mmCIF file with all atom_site columns, C-alpha atoms in Angstrom:
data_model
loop_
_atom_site.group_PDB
_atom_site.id
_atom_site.type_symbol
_atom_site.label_atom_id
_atom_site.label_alt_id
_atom_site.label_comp_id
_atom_site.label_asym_id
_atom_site.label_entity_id
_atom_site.label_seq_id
_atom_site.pdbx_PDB_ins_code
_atom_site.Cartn_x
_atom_site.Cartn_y
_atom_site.Cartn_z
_atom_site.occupancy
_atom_site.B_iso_or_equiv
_atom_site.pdbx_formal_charge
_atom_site.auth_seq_id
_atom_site.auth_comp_id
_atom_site.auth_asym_id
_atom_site.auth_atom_id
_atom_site.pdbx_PDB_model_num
ATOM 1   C CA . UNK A 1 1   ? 110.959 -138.878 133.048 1.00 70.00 ? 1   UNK A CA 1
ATOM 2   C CA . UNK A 1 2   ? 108.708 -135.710 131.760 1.00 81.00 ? 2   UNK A CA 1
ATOM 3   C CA . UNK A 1 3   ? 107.463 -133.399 134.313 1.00 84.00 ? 3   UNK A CA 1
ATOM 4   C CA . UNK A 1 4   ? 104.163 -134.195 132.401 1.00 85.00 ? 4   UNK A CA 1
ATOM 5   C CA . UNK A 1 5   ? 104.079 -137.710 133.427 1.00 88.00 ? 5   UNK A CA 1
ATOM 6   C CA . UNK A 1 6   ? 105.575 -136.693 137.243 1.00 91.00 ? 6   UNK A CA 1
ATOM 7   C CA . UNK A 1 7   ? 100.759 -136.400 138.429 1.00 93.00 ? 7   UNK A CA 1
ATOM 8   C CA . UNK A 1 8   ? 101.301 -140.122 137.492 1.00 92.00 ? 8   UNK A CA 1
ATOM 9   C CA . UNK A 1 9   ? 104.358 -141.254 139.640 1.00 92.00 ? 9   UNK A CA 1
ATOM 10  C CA . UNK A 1 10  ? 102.393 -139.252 142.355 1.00 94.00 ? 10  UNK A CA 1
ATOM 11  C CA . UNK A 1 11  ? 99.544  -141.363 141.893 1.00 96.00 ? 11  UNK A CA 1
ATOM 12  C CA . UNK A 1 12  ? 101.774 -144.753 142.047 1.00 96.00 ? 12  UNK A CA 1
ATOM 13  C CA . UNK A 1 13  ? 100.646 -145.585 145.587 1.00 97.00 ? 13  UNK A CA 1
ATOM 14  C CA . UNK A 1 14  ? 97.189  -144.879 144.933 1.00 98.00 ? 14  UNK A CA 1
ATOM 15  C CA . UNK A 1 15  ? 97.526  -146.922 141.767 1.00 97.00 ? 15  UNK A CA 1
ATOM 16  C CA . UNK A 1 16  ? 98.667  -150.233 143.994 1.00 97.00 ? 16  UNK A CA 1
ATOM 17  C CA . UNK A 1 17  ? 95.599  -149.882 146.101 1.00 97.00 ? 17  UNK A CA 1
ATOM 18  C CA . UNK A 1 18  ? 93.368  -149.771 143.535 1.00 97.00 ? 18  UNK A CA 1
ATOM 19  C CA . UNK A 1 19  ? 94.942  -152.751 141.785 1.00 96.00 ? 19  UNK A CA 1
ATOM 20  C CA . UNK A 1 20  ? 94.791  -154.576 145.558 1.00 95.00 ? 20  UNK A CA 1
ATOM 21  C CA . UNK A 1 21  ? 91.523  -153.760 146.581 1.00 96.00 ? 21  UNK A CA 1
ATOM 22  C CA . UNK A 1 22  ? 90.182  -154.597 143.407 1.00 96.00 ? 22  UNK A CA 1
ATOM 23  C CA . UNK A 1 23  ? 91.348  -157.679 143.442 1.00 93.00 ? 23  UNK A CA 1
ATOM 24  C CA . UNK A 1 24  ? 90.416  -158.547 147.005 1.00 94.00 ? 24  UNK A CA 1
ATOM 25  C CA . UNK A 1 25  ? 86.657  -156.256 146.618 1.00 94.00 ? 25  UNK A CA 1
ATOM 26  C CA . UNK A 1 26  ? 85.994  -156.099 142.702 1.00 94.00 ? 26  UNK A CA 1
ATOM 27  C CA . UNK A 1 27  ? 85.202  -152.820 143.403 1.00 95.00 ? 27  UNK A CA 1
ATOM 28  C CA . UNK A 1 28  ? 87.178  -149.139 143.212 1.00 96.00 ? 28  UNK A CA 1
ATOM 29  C CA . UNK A 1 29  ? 85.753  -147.010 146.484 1.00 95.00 ? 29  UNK A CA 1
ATOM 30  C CA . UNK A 1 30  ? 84.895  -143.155 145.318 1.00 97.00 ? 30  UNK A CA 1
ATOM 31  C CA . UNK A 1 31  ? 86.767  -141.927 148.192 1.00 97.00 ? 31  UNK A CA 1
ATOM 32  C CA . UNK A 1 32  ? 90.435  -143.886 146.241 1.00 97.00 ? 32  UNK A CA 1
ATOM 33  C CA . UNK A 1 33  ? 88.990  -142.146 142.905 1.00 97.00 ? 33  UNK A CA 1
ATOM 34  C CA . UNK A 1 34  ? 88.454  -138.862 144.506 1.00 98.00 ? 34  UNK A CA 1
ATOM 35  C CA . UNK A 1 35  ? 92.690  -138.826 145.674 1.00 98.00 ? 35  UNK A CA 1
ATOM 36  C CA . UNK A 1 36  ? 93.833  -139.734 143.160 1.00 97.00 ? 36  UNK A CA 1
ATOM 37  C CA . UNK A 1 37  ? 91.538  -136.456 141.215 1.00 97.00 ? 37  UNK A CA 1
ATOM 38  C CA . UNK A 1 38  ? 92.995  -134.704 144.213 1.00 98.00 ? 38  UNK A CA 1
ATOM 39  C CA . UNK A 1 39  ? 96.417  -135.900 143.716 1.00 97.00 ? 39  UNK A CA 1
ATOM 40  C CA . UNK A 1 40  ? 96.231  -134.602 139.945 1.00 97.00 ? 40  UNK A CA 1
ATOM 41  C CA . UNK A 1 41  ? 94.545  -131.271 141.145 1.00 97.00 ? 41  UNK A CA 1
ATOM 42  C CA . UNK A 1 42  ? 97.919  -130.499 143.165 1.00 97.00 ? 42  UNK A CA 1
ATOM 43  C CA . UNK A 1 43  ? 100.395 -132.030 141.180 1.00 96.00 ? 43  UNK A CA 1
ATOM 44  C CA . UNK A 1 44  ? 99.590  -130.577 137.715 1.00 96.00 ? 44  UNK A CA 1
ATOM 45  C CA . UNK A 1 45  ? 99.697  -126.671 138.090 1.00 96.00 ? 45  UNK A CA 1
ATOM 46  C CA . UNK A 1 46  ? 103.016 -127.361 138.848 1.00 95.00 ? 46  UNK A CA 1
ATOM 47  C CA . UNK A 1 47  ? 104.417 -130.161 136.421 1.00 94.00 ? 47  UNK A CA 1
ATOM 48  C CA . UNK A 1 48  ? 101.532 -129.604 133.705 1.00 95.00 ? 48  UNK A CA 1
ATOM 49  C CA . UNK A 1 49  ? 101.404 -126.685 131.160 1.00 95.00 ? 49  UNK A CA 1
ATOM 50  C CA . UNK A 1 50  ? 97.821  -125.006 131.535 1.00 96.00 ? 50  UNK A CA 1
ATOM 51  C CA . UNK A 1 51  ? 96.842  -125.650 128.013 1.00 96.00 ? 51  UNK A CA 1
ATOM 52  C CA . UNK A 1 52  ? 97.398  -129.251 128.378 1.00 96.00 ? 52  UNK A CA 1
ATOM 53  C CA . UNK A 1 53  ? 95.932  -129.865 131.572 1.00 97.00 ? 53  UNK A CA 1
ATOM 54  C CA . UNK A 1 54  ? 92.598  -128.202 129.664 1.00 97.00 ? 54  UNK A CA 1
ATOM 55  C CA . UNK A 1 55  ? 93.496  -131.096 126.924 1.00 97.00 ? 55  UNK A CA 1
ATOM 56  C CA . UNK A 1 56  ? 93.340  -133.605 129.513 1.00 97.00 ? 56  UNK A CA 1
ATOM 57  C CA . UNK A 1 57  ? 90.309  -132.402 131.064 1.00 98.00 ? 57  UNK A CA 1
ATOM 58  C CA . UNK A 1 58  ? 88.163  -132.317 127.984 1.00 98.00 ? 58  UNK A CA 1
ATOM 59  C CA . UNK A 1 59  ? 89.856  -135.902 126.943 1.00 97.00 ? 59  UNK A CA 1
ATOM 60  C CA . UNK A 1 60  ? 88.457  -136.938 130.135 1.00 97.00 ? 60  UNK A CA 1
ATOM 61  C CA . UNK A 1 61  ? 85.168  -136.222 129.882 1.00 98.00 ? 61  UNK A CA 1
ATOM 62  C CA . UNK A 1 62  ? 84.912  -137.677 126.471 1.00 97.00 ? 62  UNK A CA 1
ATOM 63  C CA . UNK A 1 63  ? 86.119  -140.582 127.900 1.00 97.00 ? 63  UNK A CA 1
ATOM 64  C CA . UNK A 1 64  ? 83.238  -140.381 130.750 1.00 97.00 ? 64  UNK A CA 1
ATOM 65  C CA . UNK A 1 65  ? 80.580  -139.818 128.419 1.00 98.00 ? 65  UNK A CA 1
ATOM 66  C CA . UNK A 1 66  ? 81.649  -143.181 126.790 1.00 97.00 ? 66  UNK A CA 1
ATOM 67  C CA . UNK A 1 67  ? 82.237  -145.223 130.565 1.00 97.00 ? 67  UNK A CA 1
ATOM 68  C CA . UNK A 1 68  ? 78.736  -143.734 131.126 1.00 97.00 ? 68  UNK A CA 1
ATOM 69  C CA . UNK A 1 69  ? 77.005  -145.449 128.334 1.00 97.00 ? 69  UNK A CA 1
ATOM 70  C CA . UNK A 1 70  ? 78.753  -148.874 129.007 1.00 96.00 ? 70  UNK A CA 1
ATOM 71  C CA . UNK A 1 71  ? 78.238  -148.670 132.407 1.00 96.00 ? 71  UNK A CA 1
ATOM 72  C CA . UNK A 1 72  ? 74.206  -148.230 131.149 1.00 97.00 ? 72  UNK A CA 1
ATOM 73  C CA . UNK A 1 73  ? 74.658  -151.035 128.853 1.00 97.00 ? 73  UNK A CA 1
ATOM 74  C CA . UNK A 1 74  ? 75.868  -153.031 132.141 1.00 93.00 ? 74  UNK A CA 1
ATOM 75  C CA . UNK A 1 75  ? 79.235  -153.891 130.133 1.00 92.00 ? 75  UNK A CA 1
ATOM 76  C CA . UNK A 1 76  ? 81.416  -152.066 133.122 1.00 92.00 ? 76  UNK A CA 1
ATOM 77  C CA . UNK A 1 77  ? 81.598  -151.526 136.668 1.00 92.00 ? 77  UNK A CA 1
ATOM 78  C CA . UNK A 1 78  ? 80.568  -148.153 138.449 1.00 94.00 ? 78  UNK A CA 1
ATOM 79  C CA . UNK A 1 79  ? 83.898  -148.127 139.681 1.00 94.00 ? 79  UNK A CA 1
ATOM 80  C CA . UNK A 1 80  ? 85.588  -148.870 136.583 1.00 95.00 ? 80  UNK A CA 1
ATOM 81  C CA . UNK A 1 81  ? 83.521  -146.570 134.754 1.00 96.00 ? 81  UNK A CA 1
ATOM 82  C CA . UNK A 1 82  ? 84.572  -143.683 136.675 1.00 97.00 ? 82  UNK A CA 1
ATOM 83  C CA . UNK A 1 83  ? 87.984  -144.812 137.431 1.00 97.00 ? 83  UNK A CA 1
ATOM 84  C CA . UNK A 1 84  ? 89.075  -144.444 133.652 1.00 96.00 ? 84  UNK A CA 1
ATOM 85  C CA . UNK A 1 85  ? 88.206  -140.752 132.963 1.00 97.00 ? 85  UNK A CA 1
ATOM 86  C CA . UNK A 1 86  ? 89.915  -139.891 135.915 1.00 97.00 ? 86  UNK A CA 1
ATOM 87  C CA . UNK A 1 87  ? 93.260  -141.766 135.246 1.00 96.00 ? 87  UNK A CA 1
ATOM 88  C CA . UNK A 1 88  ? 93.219  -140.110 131.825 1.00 96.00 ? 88  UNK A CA 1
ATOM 89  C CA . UNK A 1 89  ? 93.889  -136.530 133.482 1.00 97.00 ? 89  UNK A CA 1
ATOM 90  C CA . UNK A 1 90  ? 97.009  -137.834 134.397 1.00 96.00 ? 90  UNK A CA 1
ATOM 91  C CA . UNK A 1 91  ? 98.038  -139.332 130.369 1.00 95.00 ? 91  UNK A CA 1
ATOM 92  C CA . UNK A 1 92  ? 100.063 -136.829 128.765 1.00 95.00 ? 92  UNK A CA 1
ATOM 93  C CA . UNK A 1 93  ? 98.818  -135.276 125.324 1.00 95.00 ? 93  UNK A CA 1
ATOM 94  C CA . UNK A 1 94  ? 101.832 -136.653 124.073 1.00 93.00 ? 94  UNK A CA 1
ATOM 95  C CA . UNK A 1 95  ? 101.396 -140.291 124.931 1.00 93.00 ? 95  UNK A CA 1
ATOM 96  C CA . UNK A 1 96  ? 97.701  -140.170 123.654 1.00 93.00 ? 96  UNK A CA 1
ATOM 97  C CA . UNK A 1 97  ? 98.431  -142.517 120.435 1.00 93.00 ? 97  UNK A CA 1
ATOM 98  C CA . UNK A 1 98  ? 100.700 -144.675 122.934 1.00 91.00 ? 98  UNK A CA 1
ATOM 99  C CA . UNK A 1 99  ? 98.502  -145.282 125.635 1.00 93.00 ? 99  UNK A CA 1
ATOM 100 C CA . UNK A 1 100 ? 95.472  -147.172 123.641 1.00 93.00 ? 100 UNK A CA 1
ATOM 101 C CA . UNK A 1 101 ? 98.321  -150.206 123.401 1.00 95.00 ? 101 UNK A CA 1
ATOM 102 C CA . UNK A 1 102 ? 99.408  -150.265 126.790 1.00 94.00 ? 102 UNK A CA 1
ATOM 103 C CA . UNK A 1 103 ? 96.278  -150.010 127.601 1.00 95.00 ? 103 UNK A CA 1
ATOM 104 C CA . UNK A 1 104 ? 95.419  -153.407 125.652 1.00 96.00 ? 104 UNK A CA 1
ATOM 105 C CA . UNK A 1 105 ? 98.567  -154.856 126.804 1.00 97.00 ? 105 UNK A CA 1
ATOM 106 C CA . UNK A 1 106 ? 97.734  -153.835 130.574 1.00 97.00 ? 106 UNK A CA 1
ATOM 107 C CA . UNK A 1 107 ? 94.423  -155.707 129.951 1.00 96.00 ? 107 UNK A CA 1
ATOM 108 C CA . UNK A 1 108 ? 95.686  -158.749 128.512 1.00 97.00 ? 108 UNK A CA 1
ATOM 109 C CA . UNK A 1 109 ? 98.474  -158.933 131.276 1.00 96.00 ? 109 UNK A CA 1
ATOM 110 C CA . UNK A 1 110 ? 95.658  -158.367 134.003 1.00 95.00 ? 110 UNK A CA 1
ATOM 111 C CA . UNK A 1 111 ? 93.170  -161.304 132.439 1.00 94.00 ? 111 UNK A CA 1
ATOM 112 C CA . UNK A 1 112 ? 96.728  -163.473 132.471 1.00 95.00 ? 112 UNK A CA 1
ATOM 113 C CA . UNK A 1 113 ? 97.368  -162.673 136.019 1.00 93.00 ? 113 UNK A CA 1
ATOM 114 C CA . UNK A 1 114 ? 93.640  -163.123 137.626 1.00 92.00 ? 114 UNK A CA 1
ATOM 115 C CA . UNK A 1 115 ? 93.081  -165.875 135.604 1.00 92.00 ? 115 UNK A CA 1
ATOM 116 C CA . UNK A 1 116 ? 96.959  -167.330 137.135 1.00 93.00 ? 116 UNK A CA 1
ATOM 117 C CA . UNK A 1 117 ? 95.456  -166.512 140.488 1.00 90.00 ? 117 UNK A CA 1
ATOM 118 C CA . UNK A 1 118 ? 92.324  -168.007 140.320 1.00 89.00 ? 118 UNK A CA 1
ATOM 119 C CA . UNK A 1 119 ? 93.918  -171.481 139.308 1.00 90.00 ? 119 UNK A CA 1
ATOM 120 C CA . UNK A 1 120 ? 97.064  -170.977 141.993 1.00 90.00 ? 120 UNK A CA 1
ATOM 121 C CA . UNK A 1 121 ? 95.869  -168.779 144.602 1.00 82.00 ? 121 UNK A CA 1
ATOM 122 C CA . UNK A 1 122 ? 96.834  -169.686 148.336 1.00 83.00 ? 122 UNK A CA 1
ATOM 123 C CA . UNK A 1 123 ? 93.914  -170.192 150.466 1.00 79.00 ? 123 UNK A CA 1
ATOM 124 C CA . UNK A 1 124 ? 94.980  -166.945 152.367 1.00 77.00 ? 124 UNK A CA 1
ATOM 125 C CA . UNK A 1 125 ? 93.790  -165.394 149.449 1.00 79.00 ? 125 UNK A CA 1
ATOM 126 C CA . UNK A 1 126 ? 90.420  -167.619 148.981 1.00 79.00 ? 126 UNK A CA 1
ATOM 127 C CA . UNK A 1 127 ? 88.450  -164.472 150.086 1.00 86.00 ? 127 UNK A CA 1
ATOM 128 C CA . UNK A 1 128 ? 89.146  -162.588 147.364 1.00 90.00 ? 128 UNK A CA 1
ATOM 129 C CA . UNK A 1 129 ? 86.132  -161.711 145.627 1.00 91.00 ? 129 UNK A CA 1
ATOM 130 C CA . UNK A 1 130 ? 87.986  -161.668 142.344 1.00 90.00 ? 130 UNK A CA 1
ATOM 131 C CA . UNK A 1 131 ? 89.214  -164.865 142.134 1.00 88.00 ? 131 UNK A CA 1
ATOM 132 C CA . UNK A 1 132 ? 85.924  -166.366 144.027 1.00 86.00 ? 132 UNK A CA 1
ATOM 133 C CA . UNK A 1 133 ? 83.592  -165.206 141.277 1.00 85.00 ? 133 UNK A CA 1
ATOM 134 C CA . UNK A 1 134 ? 84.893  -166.253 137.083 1.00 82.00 ? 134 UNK A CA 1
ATOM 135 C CA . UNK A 1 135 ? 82.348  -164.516 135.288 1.00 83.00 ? 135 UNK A CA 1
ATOM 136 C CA . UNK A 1 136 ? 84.278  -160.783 136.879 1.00 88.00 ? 136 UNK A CA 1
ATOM 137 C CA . UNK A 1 137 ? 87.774  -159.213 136.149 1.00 92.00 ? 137 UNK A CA 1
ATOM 138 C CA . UNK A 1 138 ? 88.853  -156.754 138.343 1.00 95.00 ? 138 UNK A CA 1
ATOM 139 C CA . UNK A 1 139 ? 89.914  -153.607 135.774 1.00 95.00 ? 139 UNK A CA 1
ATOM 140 C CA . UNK A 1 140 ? 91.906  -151.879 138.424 1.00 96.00 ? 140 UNK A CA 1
ATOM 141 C CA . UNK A 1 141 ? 94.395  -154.032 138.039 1.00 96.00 ? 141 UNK A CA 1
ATOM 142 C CA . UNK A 1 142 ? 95.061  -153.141 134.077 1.00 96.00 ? 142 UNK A CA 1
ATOM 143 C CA . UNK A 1 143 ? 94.182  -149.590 134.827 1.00 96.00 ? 143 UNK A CA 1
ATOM 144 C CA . UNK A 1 144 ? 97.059  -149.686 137.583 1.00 97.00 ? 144 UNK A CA 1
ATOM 145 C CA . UNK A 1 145 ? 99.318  -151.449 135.214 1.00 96.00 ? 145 UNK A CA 1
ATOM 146 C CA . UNK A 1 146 ? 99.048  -149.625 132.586 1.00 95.00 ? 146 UNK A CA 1
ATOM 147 C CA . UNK A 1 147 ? 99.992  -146.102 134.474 1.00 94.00 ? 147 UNK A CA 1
ATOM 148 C CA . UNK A 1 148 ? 103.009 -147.931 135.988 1.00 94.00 ? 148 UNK A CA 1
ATOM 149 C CA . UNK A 1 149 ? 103.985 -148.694 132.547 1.00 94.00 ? 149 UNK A CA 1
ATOM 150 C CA . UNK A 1 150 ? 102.703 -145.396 130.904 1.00 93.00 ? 150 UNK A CA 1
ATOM 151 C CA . UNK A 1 151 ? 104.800 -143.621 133.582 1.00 92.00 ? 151 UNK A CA 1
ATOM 152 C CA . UNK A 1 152 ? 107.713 -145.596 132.934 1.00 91.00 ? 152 UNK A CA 1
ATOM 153 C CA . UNK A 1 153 ? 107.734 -146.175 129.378 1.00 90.00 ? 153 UNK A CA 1
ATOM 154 C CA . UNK A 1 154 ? 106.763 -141.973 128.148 1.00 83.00 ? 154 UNK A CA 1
ATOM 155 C CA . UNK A 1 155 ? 109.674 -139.894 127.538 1.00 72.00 ? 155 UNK A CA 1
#
């Protein structure tokens, strides 16, 4: 483990309720995307050299710019669209040619899993707006997956 990637095993917990209440709400509440900006905010002066954390920043809003005009396009969710820029504070620089493919692999892995669900769900779980409506994917469930395995996988 890298103290760079130490904002990201922080954010674990907020990860797995993103990934859960995405799946049960297909939707990511601002108040879950404003921790885990919080949790970055107090975990990075400390873990994160200050030039990097700029790097981050700036990546970030790139990234936000482009969410913006997809979420305009109606391609993504609001949630999802402001969900990514923030989860790329916490991406080291150094993982930034790594983390387009576990990104891809986190959102084939998520499509596998939903689409699992949705053919062998309980009926405890009939509810879930996620697996009640096809035409949707929950993307908090790859964007949680893929910082799990970001987190574990950068050295």
């Amino acid at each position: 483990m890298s103290p760079e990637t130490l904002p990201l095993f922080a954010a674990w917990p907020l990860l797995g309720a993103m990934a859960l209440g995405d799946l049960r709400e297909l939707r990511i509440p601002n108040r879950l995307l404003v921790a885990l900006a919080a949790v970055f905010a107090l975990v990075a002066p400390f873990t994160v050299p200050a030039p990097e954390i700029g790097l981050r920043v700036l990546a970030a809003a790139c990234i936000f710019v482009m969410c913006f005009a997809a979420f305009a396009a109606g391609v993504v969710g609001g949630g999802d669209a402001k969900a990514l820029p923030i989860l790329t504070l916490f991406v080291p620089v150094t993982a930034w040619t790594a983390a387009p493919s576990l990104f891809a692999l986190s959102l084939l892995a998520g499509i596998l899993a939903v689409l699992a669900l949705r053919r062998t769900a309980p009926p405890a779980l009939s509810g879930w707006k996620s697996l009640a409506t096809p035409r949707s994917f929950p993307m908090g469930v790859s964007f949680a997956l893929c910082g799990v395995l970001l987190s574990l996988t950068h050295h």
